[in-house]
């Protein structure tokens, strides 16, 4: 099989998805996710999420929540992951429509907060809130 490149979405923790070209081989996919790859098929559409198989064990930062059709989180992807298309026998490039759909789905970076045995998922705002200018307190000894 000849080497070819795939047009995929690369999604790093805390960042917006990026459309990237990646070689369609195991080494390039492993480099993209930083280790052994696992393919997950959470959607009805012909797409896969390629993530680091040991991401959670390695303590990689949680990146995005995976949600069921009711919007309930059932899992989270740790570390950088790729969204790729599925061809007849292999991974394939995302169509422009698919790329747009999954860019929107995963557009907003998410933060994960552990509360007891629950995990809260919070969207990370695009702009950090502006810091209020700090007024220097008037100290007694500044006379």
CSV table of N, CA, C and O in Angstrom, one decimal, residues 1-129:
chain,number,residue,atom,x,y,z
A,1,UNK,N,0.8,-1.2,0.0
A,1,UNK,CA,0.0,0.0,0.0
A,1,UNK,C,0.9,1.2,0.0
A,1,UNK,O,1.9,1.3,0.7
A,2,UNK,N,0.6,2.2,-0.9
A,2,UNK,CA,1.4,3.4,-0.9
A,2,UNK,C,1.1,4.3,0.3
A,2,UNK,O,0.0,4.3,0.8
A,3,UNK,N,2.1,5.1,0.6
A,3,UNK,CA,1.9,6.0,1.7
A,3,UNK,C,1.0,7.1,1.2
A,3,UNK,O,1.1,7.6,0.1
A,4,UNK,N,0.1,7.5,2.1
A,4,UNK,CA,-0.8,8.6,1.7
A,4,UNK,C,-1.0,9.4,3.0
A,4,UNK,O,-0.7,9.0,4.1
A,5,UNK,N,-1.5,10.6,2.8
A,5,UNK,CA,-1.7,11.5,3.9
A,5,UNK,C,-3.2,11.6,4.1
A,5,UNK,O,-4.0,11.5,3.2
A,6,UNK,N,-3.6,11.8,5.4
A,6,UNK,CA,-5.0,12.0,5.7
A,6,UNK,C,-5.2,13.4,6.1
A,6,UNK,O,-4.3,14.0,6.8
A,7,UNK,N,-6.4,14.0,5.8
A,7,UNK,CA,-6.8,15.2,6.4
A,7,UNK,C,-7.7,14.9,7.6
A,7,UNK,O,-8.8,14.4,7.4
A,8,UNK,N,-7.2,15.3,8.8
A,8,UNK,CA,-7.9,14.9,10.0
A,8,UNK,C,-8.0,16.1,10.9
A,8,UNK,O,-7.3,17.1,10.7
A,9,UNK,N,-8.7,16.0,12.0
A,9,UNK,CA,-8.8,17.0,13.0
A,9,UNK,C,-7.9,16.5,14.2
A,9,UNK,O,-8.0,15.4,14.6
A,10,UNK,N,-7.0,17.4,14.6
A,10,UNK,CA,-6.1,17.1,15.8
A,10,UNK,C,-6.6,18.0,16.9
A,10,UNK,O,-6.7,19.2,16.7
A,11,UNK,N,-6.9,17.4,18.0
A,11,UNK,CA,-7.5,18.1,19.1
A,11,UNK,C,-6.6,18.0,20.4
A,11,UNK,O,-6.5,16.8,20.9
A,12,UNK,N,-5.9,19.0,20.8
A,12,UNK,CA,-5.1,19.0,21.9
A,12,UNK,C,-5.8,19.5,23.1
A,12,UNK,O,-6.7,20.4,23.0
A,13,UNK,N,-5.5,19.1,24.3
A,13,UNK,CA,-6.1,19.6,25.5
A,13,UNK,C,-6.0,21.1,25.6
A,13,UNK,O,-5.0,21.7,25.4
A,14,UNK,N,-7.2,21.8,25.9
A,14,UNK,CA,-7.2,23.2,26.1
A,14,UNK,C,-7.1,24.0,24.8
A,14,UNK,O,-7.0,25.2,24.8
A,15,UNK,N,-7.2,23.4,23.6
A,15,UNK,CA,-7.0,24.1,22.4
A,15,UNK,C,-8.2,23.8,21.5
A,15,UNK,O,-8.9,22.7,21.6
A,16,UNK,N,-8.4,24.6,20.5
A,16,UNK,CA,-9.4,24.4,19.5
A,16,UNK,C,-8.9,23.3,18.5
A,16,UNK,O,-7.7,23.2,18.3
A,17,UNK,N,-9.8,22.6,17.9
A,17,UNK,CA,-9.4,21.6,16.9
A,17,UNK,C,-8.6,22.3,15.7
A,17,UNK,O,-8.9,23.4,15.3
A,18,UNK,N,-7.6,21.5,15.2
A,18,UNK,CA,-6.9,22.0,14.0
A,18,UNK,C,-7.0,21.0,13.0
A,18,UNK,O,-6.9,19.8,13.2
A,19,UNK,N,-7.2,21.5,11.7
A,19,UNK,CA,-7.3,20.5,10.6
A,19,UNK,C,-5.8,20.3,10.2
A,19,UNK,O,-5.1,21.3,9.9
A,20,UNK,N,-5.3,19.1,10.2
A,20,UNK,CA,-3.9,18.8,9.8
A,20,UNK,C,-3.9,17.7,8.8
A,20,UNK,O,-4.8,16.9,8.7
A,21,UNK,N,-2.7,17.6,8.1
A,21,UNK,CA,-2.4,16.5,7.2
A,21,UNK,C,-1.5,15.6,8.0
A,21,UNK,O,-0.5,16.1,8.6
A,22,UNK,N,-1.8,14.3,8.0
A,22,UNK,CA,-0.9,13.4,8.7
A,22,UNK,C,-0.7,12.2,7.8
A,22,UNK,O,-1.6,11.8,7.1
A,23,UNK,N,0.5,11.6,7.9
A,23,UNK,CA,0.7,10.4,7.1
A,23,UNK,C,-0.2,9.2,7.7
A,23,UNK,O,-0.3,9.1,8.9
A,24,UNK,N,-0.7,8.4,6.8
A,24,UNK,CA,-1.6,7.3,7.2
A,24,UNK,C,-0.7,6.1,7.5
A,24,UNK,O,-0.7,5.1,6.7
A,25,UNK,N,0.0,6.2,8.6
A,25,UNK,CA,0.8,5.0,9.0
A,25,UNK,C,0.8,5.0,10.5
A,25,UNK,O,0.6,6.0,11.2
A,26,UNK,N,1.1,3.9,11.1
A,26,UNK,CA,1.1,3.7,12.6
A,26,UNK,C,2.0,4.7,13.3
A,26,UNK,O,1.6,5.3,14.3
A,27,UNK,N,3.2,4.8,12.7
A,27,UNK,CA,4.2,5.7,13.4
A,27,UNK,C,3.7,7.1,13.5
A,27,UNK,O,3.8,7.7,14.6
A,28,UNK,N,3.2,7.7,12.4
A,28,UNK,CA,2.7,9.0,12.4
A,28,UNK,C,1.5,9.2,13.4
A,28,UNK,O,1.4,10.2,14.1
A,29,UNK,N,0.6,8.2,13.4
A,29,UNK,CA,-0.6,8.3,14.3
A,29,UNK,C,-0.1,8.2,15.8
A,29,UNK,O,-0.6,8.9,16.6
A,30,UNK,N,0.9,7.3,16.0
A,30,UNK,CA,1.4,7.2,17.4
A,30,UNK,C,2.1,8.5,17.8
A,30,UNK,O,1.9,9.0,19.0
A,31,UNK,N,2.8,9.1,16.9
A,31,UNK,CA,3.5,10.4,17.3
A,31,UNK,C,2.5,11.5,17.6
A,31,UNK,O,2.6,12.3,18.5
A,32,UNK,N,1.4,11.5,16.8
A,32,UNK,CA,0.3,12.5,17.0
A,32,UNK,C,-0.3,12.4,18.4
A,32,UNK,O,-0.7,13.5,18.9
A,33,UNK,N,-0.5,11.2,18.9
A,33,UNK,CA,-1.2,11.1,20.2
A,33,UNK,C,-0.2,10.8,21.3
A,33,UNK,O,-0.6,10.6,22.5
A,34,UNK,N,1.1,10.6,21.0
A,34,UNK,CA,2.1,10.4,22.0
A,34,UNK,C,2.1,9.1,22.6
A,34,UNK,O,2.4,8.9,23.8
A,35,UNK,N,1.9,8.0,21.9
A,35,UNK,CA,2.0,6.7,22.4
A,35,UNK,C,1.1,5.7,21.6
A,35,UNK,O,0.7,5.9,20.5
A,36,UNK,N,0.9,4.5,22.2
A,36,UNK,CA,0.1,3.5,21.6
A,36,UNK,C,-1.3,4.0,21.3
A,36,UNK,O,-1.9,4.7,22.1
A,37,UNK,N,-1.7,3.7,20.1
A,37,UNK,CA,-3.0,4.2,19.7
A,37,UNK,C,-4.2,3.3,20.0
A,37,UNK,O,-4.0,2.1,20.0
A,38,UNK,N,-5.3,3.9,20.3
A,38,UNK,CA,-6.6,3.1,20.4
A,38,UNK,C,-7.6,3.9,19.5
A,38,UNK,O,-7.6,5.1,19.4
A,39,UNK,N,-8.4,3.1,18.8
A,39,UNK,CA,-9.4,3.7,17.9
A,39,UNK,C,-10.7,3.5,18.6
A,39,UNK,O,-11.0,2.4,19.1
A,40,UNK,N,-11.5,4.6,18.8
A,40,UNK,CA,-12.8,4.5,19.4
A,40,UNK,C,-13.8,5.0,18.4
A,40,UNK,O,-13.6,5.9,17.6
A,41,UNK,N,-15.0,4.3,18.4
A,41,UNK,CA,-16.0,4.6,17.4
A,41,UNK,C,-17.3,5.1,18.1
A,41,UNK,O,-18.3,4.4,18.1
A,42,UNK,N,-17.3,6.3,18.7
A,42,UNK,CA,-18.5,6.7,19.5
A,42,UNK,C,-19.6,7.3,18.7
A,42,UNK,O,-20.7,7.6,19.2
A,43,UNK,N,-19.4,7.4,17.4
A,43,UNK,CA,-20.5,8.1,16.6
A,43,UNK,C,-21.0,7.1,15.5
A,43,UNK,O,-20.4,6.2,15.1
A,44,UNK,N,-22.3,7.4,15.1
A,44,UNK,CA,-22.9,6.5,14.1
A,44,UNK,C,-22.2,6.8,12.7
A,44,UNK,O,-22.1,5.9,11.9
A,45,UNK,N,-21.7,8.0,12.6
A,45,UNK,CA,-21.0,8.4,11.3
A,45,UNK,C,-19.7,7.6,11.1
A,45,UNK,O,-19.1,7.1,12.1
A,46,UNK,N,-19.2,7.5,9.9
A,46,UNK,CA,-18.0,6.7,9.6
A,46,UNK,C,-16.8,7.5,10.0
A,46,UNK,O,-16.0,7.9,9.2
A,47,UNK,N,-16.6,7.8,11.3
A,47,UNK,CA,-15.4,8.5,11.8
A,47,UNK,C,-14.9,7.7,13.1
A,47,UNK,O,-15.7,7.0,13.7
A,48,UNK,N,-13.7,7.9,13.3
A,48,UNK,CA,-13.1,7.3,14.5
A,48,UNK,C,-12.3,8.3,15.3
A,48,UNK,O,-11.9,9.3,14.7
A,49,UNK,N,-12.2,8.1,16.6
A,49,UNK,CA,-11.3,8.9,17.4
A,49,UNK,C,-10.1,8.1,17.7
A,49,UNK,O,-10.2,6.9,18.1
A,50,UNK,N,-9.0,8.6,17.3
A,50,UNK,CA,-7.7,7.9,17.6
A,50,UNK,C,-7.1,8.6,18.8
A,50,UNK,O,-6.8,9.8,18.7
A,51,UNK,N,-6.9,7.9,19.9
A,51,UNK,CA,-6.3,8.5,21.1
A,51,UNK,C,-5.2,7.6,21.6
A,51,UNK,O,-5.0,6.5,21.1
A,52,UNK,N,-4.5,8.1,22.6
A,52,UNK,CA,-3.5,7.4,23.3
A,52,UNK,C,-4.2,6.3,24.2
A,52,UNK,O,-4.9,6.7,25.1
A,53,UNK,N,-3.9,5.1,23.9
A,53,UNK,CA,-4.5,4.0,24.6
A,53,UNK,C,-4.3,4.0,26.1
A,53,UNK,O,-5.1,3.6,26.9
A,54,UNK,N,-3.1,4.5,26.5
A,54,UNK,CA,-2.7,4.6,27.9
A,54,UNK,C,-2.8,6.0,28.5
A,54,UNK,O,-2.2,6.2,29.5
A,55,UNK,N,-3.5,6.9,27.8
A,55,UNK,CA,-3.5,8.3,28.1
A,55,UNK,C,-3.9,8.5,29.6
A,55,UNK,O,-3.3,9.3,30.3
A,56,UNK,N,-5.0,7.8,30.0
A,56,UNK,CA,-5.4,8.0,31.4
A,56,UNK,C,-4.4,7.5,32.4
A,56,UNK,O,-4.1,8.1,33.4
A,57,UNK,N,-3.9,6.3,32.1
A,57,UNK,CA,-2.9,5.6,33.0
A,57,UNK,C,-1.7,6.5,33.1
A,57,UNK,O,-1.0,6.6,34.1
A,58,UNK,N,-1.3,7.2,32.0
A,58,UNK,CA,-0.1,8.0,32.0
A,58,UNK,C,-0.4,9.3,32.6
A,58,UNK,O,0.6,10.1,32.8
A,59,UNK,N,-1.6,9.6,33.0
A,59,UNK,CA,-2.0,10.9,33.6
A,59,UNK,C,-2.0,12.0,32.7
A,59,UNK,O,-1.8,13.2,33.1
A,60,UNK,N,-2.2,11.8,31.4
A,60,UNK,CA,-2.4,12.9,30.4
A,60,UNK,C,-3.6,13.7,30.8
A,60,UNK,O,-4.6,13.1,31.3
A,61,UNK,N,-3.5,15.0,30.5
A,61,UNK,CA,-4.7,15.8,30.9
A,61,UNK,C,-6.0,15.4,30.1
A,61,UNK,O,-5.9,15.0,29.0
A,62,UNK,N,-7.1,15.4,30.8
A,62,UNK,CA,-8.4,15.1,30.2
A,62,UNK,C,-8.6,16.2,29.2
A,62,UNK,O,-8.4,17.4,29.4
A,63,UNK,N,-9.1,15.8,28.0
A,63,UNK,CA,-9.2,16.7,26.9
A,63,UNK,C,-10.7,17.1,26.6
A,63,UNK,O,-11.1,18.2,26.7
A,64,UNK,N,-11.5,16.1,26.2
A,64,UNK,CA,-12.9,16.4,25.8
A,64,UNK,C,-13.7,15.2,26.3
A,64,UNK,O,-13.3,14.1,26.4
A,65,UNK,N,-15.0,15.6,26.7
A,65,UNK,CA,-15.9,14.6,27.1
A,65,UNK,C,-16.5,13.9,25.9
A,65,UNK,O,-16.7,14.5,24.9
A,66,UNK,N,-16.8,12.6,26.1
A,66,UNK,CA,-17.6,11.9,25.1
A,66,UNK,C,-19.0,11.8,25.7
A,66,UNK,O,-19.2,11.4,26.8
A,67,UNK,N,-20.0,12.2,24.9
A,67,UNK,CA,-21.4,12.2,25.4
A,67,UNK,C,-22.3,11.3,24.6
A,67,UNK,O,-22.1,11.1,23.4
A,68,UNK,N,-23.3,10.8,25.3
A,68,UNK,CA,-24.3,9.9,24.6
A,68,UNK,C,-25.3,10.9,23.9
A,68,UNK,O,-25.2,12.1,24.0
A,69,UNK,N,-26.3,10.2,23.3
A,69,UNK,CA,-27.3,11.0,22.6
A,69,UNK,C,-28.1,12.0,23.5
A,69,UNK,O,-28.7,12.9,23.0
A,70,UNK,N,-28.1,11.8,24.8
A,70,UNK,CA,-28.8,12.7,25.7
A,70,UNK,C,-27.9,13.8,26.2
A,70,UNK,O,-28.3,14.5,27.1
A,71,UNK,N,-26.6,13.8,25.7
A,71,UNK,CA,-25.7,14.8,26.2
A,71,UNK,C,-25.0,14.5,27.5
A,71,UNK,O,-24.3,15.3,28.1
A,72,UNK,N,-25.2,13.3,28.0
A,72,UNK,CA,-24.6,12.8,29.3
A,72,UNK,C,-23.2,12.3,29.0
A,72,UNK,O,-23.0,11.5,28.1
A,73,UNK,N,-22.2,12.8,29.8
A,73,UNK,CA,-20.9,12.3,29.6
A,73,UNK,C,-20.8,10.9,30.0
A,73,UNK,O,-21.2,10.5,31.1
A,74,UNK,N,-20.2,10.0,29.2
A,74,UNK,CA,-20.0,8.6,29.6
A,74,UNK,C,-18.5,8.3,29.6
A,74,UNK,O,-18.1,7.3,30.2
A,75,UNK,N,-17.6,9.2,29.1
A,75,UNK,CA,-16.2,9.0,29.1
A,75,UNK,C,-15.5,10.3,28.7
A,75,UNK,O,-16.2,11.2,28.3
A,76,UNK,N,-14.2,10.3,28.9
A,76,UNK,CA,-13.5,11.5,28.5
A,76,UNK,C,-12.2,11.0,27.8
A,76,UNK,O,-11.7,9.9,28.2
A,77,UNK,N,-11.8,11.7,26.9
A,77,UNK,CA,-10.5,11.4,26.2
A,77,UNK,C,-9.4,12.2,26.8
A,77,UNK,O,-9.5,13.4,27.1
A,78,UNK,N,-8.3,11.4,27.2
A,78,UNK,CA,-7.1,12.1,27.8
A,78,UNK,C,-6.1,12.3,26.7
A,78,UNK,O,-5.9,11.5,25.9
A,79,UNK,N,-5.4,13.5,26.8
A,79,UNK,CA,-4.4,13.8,25.9
A,79,UNK,C,-4.9,14.2,24.5
A,79,UNK,O,-6.1,14.3,24.3
A,80,UNK,N,-3.9,14.4,23.6
A,80,UNK,CA,-4.3,14.8,22.2
A,80,UNK,C,-4.9,13.7,21.5
A,80,UNK,O,-4.5,12.5,21.7
A,81,UNK,N,-5.9,14.0,20.7
A,81,UNK,CA,-6.6,12.9,19.9
A,81,UNK,C,-6.8,13.4,18.5
A,81,UNK,O,-6.8,14.6,18.2
A,82,UNK,N,-7.1,12.5,17.6
A,82,UNK,CA,-7.4,12.8,16.2
A,82,UNK,C,-8.8,12.3,15.9
A,82,UNK,O,-9.3,11.3,16.5
A,83,UNK,N,-9.5,13.0,15.1
A,83,UNK,CA,-10.8,12.6,14.5
A,83,UNK,C,-10.5,12.3,13.0
A,83,UNK,O,-10.1,13.2,12.3
A,84,UNK,N,-10.7,11.0,12.7
A,84,UNK,CA,-10.4,10.6,11.3
A,84,UNK,C,-11.6,10.0,10.7
A,84,UNK,O,-12.5,9.5,11.4
A,85,UNK,N,-11.6,10.0,9.3
A,85,UNK,CA,-12.7,9.3,8.6
A,85,UNK,C,-12.4,7.8,8.6
A,85,UNK,O,-11.3,7.4,8.8
A,86,UNK,N,-13.4,7.0,8.2
A,86,UNK,CA,-13.2,5.6,8.0
A,86,UNK,C,-13.5,5.3,6.5
A,86,UNK,O,-14.5,5.6,6.0
A,87,UNK,N,-12.5,4.6,5.9
A,87,UNK,CA,-12.7,4.1,4.6
A,87,UNK,C,-13.1,2.7,4.6
A,87,UNK,O,-13.6,2.2,5.6
A,88,UNK,N,-13.0,2.0,3.4
A,88,UNK,CA,-13.4,0.6,3.3
A,88,UNK,C,-12.7,-0.3,4.3
A,88,UNK,O,-13.3,-1.1,5.0
A,89,UNK,N,-11.3,-0.1,4.4
A,89,UNK,CA,-10.5,-1.0,5.3
A,89,UNK,C,-9.6,-0.2,6.2
A,89,UNK,O,-8.8,-0.8,6.9
A,90,UNK,N,-9.6,1.1,6.0
A,90,UNK,CA,-8.5,1.8,6.7
A,90,UNK,C,-9.1,3.2,7.1
A,90,UNK,O,-10.2,3.5,6.8
A,91,UNK,N,-8.2,3.9,7.8
A,91,UNK,CA,-8.6,5.3,8.1
A,91,UNK,C,-8.6,6.1,6.9
A,91,UNK,O,-7.9,5.8,5.9
A,92,UNK,N,-9.4,7.1,6.8
A,92,UNK,CA,-9.5,8.0,5.6
A,92,UNK,C,-9.6,9.4,6.1
A,92,UNK,O,-9.8,9.8,7.2
A,93,UNK,N,-9.4,10.3,5.1
A,93,UNK,CA,-9.5,11.7,5.3
A,93,UNK,C,-11.0,12.1,5.7
A,93,UNK,O,-11.9,11.4,5.2
A,94,UNK,N,-11.2,13.1,6.5
A,94,UNK,CA,-12.5,13.6,6.8
A,94,UNK,C,-13.0,14.4,5.6
A,94,UNK,O,-12.2,15.1,5.0
A,95,UNK,N,-14.2,14.2,5.2
A,95,UNK,CA,-14.8,15.1,4.2
A,95,UNK,C,-14.9,16.5,4.8
A,95,UNK,O,-14.9,16.6,6.0
A,96,UNK,N,-14.9,17.5,4.0
A,96,UNK,CA,-15.1,18.9,4.5
A,96,UNK,C,-16.3,19.0,5.5
A,96,UNK,O,-16.2,19.7,6.5
A,97,UNK,N,-17.4,18.3,5.1
A,97,UNK,CA,-18.6,18.4,6.0
A,97,UNK,C,-18.3,17.8,7.3
A,97,UNK,O,-18.7,18.3,8.4
A,98,UNK,N,-17.7,16.6,7.3
A,98,UNK,CA,-17.3,15.9,8.6
A,98,UNK,C,-16.4,16.7,9.4
A,98,UNK,O,-16.5,16.8,10.6
A,99,UNK,N,-15.4,17.3,8.7
A,99,UNK,CA,-14.4,18.1,9.4
A,99,UNK,C,-15.1,19.3,10.1
A,99,UNK,O,-14.8,19.5,11.3
A,100,UNK,N,-16.0,19.9,9.4
A,100,UNK,CA,-16.8,21.0,10.0
A,100,UNK,C,-17.6,20.5,11.2
A,100,UNK,O,-17.7,21.2,12.2
A,101,UNK,N,-18.3,19.4,11.0
A,101,UNK,CA,-19.2,18.9,12.0
A,101,UNK,C,-18.5,18.6,13.3
A,101,UNK,O,-18.9,19.0,14.4
A,102,UNK,N,-17.3,17.9,13.2
A,102,UNK,CA,-16.6,17.5,14.4
A,102,UNK,C,-15.7,18.7,15.0
A,102,UNK,O,-15.5,18.7,16.1
A,103,UNK,N,-15.4,19.6,14.1
A,103,UNK,CA,-14.7,20.8,14.6
A,103,UNK,C,-15.7,21.6,15.5
A,103,UNK,O,-15.4,22.0,16.6
A,104,UNK,N,-17.0,21.7,15.1
A,104,UNK,CA,-18.0,22.3,15.9
A,104,UNK,C,-18.2,21.5,17.2
A,104,UNK,O,-18.3,22.1,18.3
A,105,UNK,N,-18.3,20.2,17.1
A,105,UNK,CA,-18.6,19.4,18.2
A,105,UNK,C,-17.6,19.5,19.3
A,105,UNK,O,-17.9,19.6,20.5
A,106,UNK,N,-16.3,19.5,18.9
A,106,UNK,CA,-15.2,19.6,19.8
A,106,UNK,C,-14.5,21.0,19.9
A,106,UNK,O,-13.4,21.1,20.4
A,107,UNK,N,-15.2,22.0,19.3
A,107,UNK,CA,-14.6,23.3,19.2
A,107,UNK,C,-14.2,23.9,20.6
A,107,UNK,O,-13.1,24.4,20.7
A,108,UNK,N,-15.1,23.8,21.6
A,108,UNK,CA,-14.8,24.4,22.8
A,108,UNK,C,-13.9,23.6,23.7
A,108,UNK,O,-14.3,22.5,24.1
A,109,UNK,N,-12.7,24.0,24.1
A,109,UNK,CA,-11.9,23.3,25.0
A,109,UNK,C,-12.7,23.1,26.3
A,109,UNK,O,-13.5,23.9,26.7
A,110,UNK,N,-12.4,22.0,27.0
A,110,UNK,CA,-13.2,21.7,28.2
A,110,UNK,C,-12.2,21.5,29.4
A,110,UNK,O,-11.1,21.0,29.2
A,111,UNK,N,-12.6,21.9,30.6
A,111,UNK,CA,-11.8,21.6,31.8
A,111,UNK,C,-12.6,20.6,32.6
A,111,UNK,O,-13.8,20.6,32.6
A,112,UNK,N,-11.9,19.8,33.3
A,112,UNK,CA,-12.5,18.7,34.1
A,112,UNK,C,-12.2,19.0,35.6
A,112,UNK,O,-11.0,19.2,35.9
A,113,UNK,N,-13.2,18.9,36.4
A,113,UNK,CA,-13.1,19.2,37.8
A,113,UNK,C,-13.6,18.0,38.6
A,113,UNK,O,-14.8,17.6,38.4
A,114,UNK,N,-12.8,17.4,39.4
A,114,UNK,CA,-13.2,16.3,40.2
A,114,UNK,C,-13.9,16.7,41.5
A,114,UNK,O,-13.3,17.5,42.2
A,115,UNK,N,-15.2,16.3,41.6
A,115,UNK,CA,-15.9,16.6,42.9
A,115,UNK,C,-16.3,15.3,43.5
A,115,UNK,O,-17.2,14.7,43.0
A,116,UNK,N,-15.6,14.9,44.5
A,116,UNK,CA,-15.9,13.6,45.1
A,116,UNK,C,-15.7,12.5,44.0
A,116,UNK,O,-14.7,12.5,43.4
A,117,UNK,N,-16.7,11.7,43.8
A,117,UNK,CA,-16.6,10.7,42.7
A,117,UNK,C,-17.3,11.2,41.4
A,117,UNK,O,-17.5,10.4,40.5
A,118,UNK,N,-17.6,12.4,41.3
A,118,UNK,CA,-18.2,13.0,40.1
A,118,UNK,C,-17.2,13.8,39.4
A,118,UNK,O,-16.3,14.4,40.0
A,119,UNK,N,-17.3,13.9,38.1
A,119,UNK,CA,-16.5,14.7,37.2
A,119,UNK,C,-17.3,15.7,36.6
A,119,UNK,O,-18.3,15.4,35.9
A,120,UNK,N,-17.0,17.0,36.9
A,120,UNK,CA,-17.7,18.1,36.2
A,120,UNK,C,-16.9,18.5,35.0
A,120,UNK,O,-15.7,18.5,35.0
A,121,UNK,N,-17.6,18.8,33.9
A,121,UNK,CA,-17.0,19.2,32.7
A,121,UNK,C,-17.4,20.7,32.5
A,121,UNK,O,-18.6,21.0,32.4
A,122,UNK,N,-16.4,21.6,32.3
A,122,UNK,CA,-16.7,23.0,32.2
A,122,UNK,C,-16.2,23.5,30.9
A,122,UNK,O,-15.0,23.2,30.6
A,123,UNK,N,-16.9,24.2,30.1
A,123,UNK,CA,-16.3,24.8,28.9
A,123,UNK,C,-15.3,25.8,29.3
A,123,UNK,O,-15.5,26.6,30.2
A,124,UNK,N,-14.2,25.8,28.6
A,124,UNK,CA,-13.1,26.8,28.8
A,124,UNK,C,-13.5,28.1,28.0
A,124,UNK,O,-13.6,27.9,26.7
A,125,UNK,N,-13.6,29.2,28.6
A,125,UNK,CA,-14.0,30.4,27.8
A,125,UNK,C,-12.8,30.7,26.8
A,125,UNK,O,-11.7,30.5,27.1
A,126,UNK,N,-13.2,31.3,25.6
A,126,UNK,CA,-12.2,31.7,24.6
A,126,UNK,C,-11.2,32.7,25.2
A,126,UNK,O,-10.0,32.7,24.9
A,127,UNK,N,-11.8,33.7,25.8
A,127,UNK,CA,-10.9,34.8,26.3
A,127,UNK,C,-10.9,34.7,27.8
A,127,UNK,O,-11.9,34.6,28.5
A,128,UNK,N,-9.6,34.8,28.4
A,128,UNK,CA,-9.6,34.8,29.8
A,128,UNK,C,-10.2,36.1,30.3
A,128,UNK,O,-10.1,37.2,29.6
A,129,UNK,N,-10.9,36.1,31.4
A,129,UNK,CA,-11.6,37.3,31.9
A,129,UNK,C,-10.5,38.4,32.2
A,129,UNK,O,-9.4,38.1,32.7
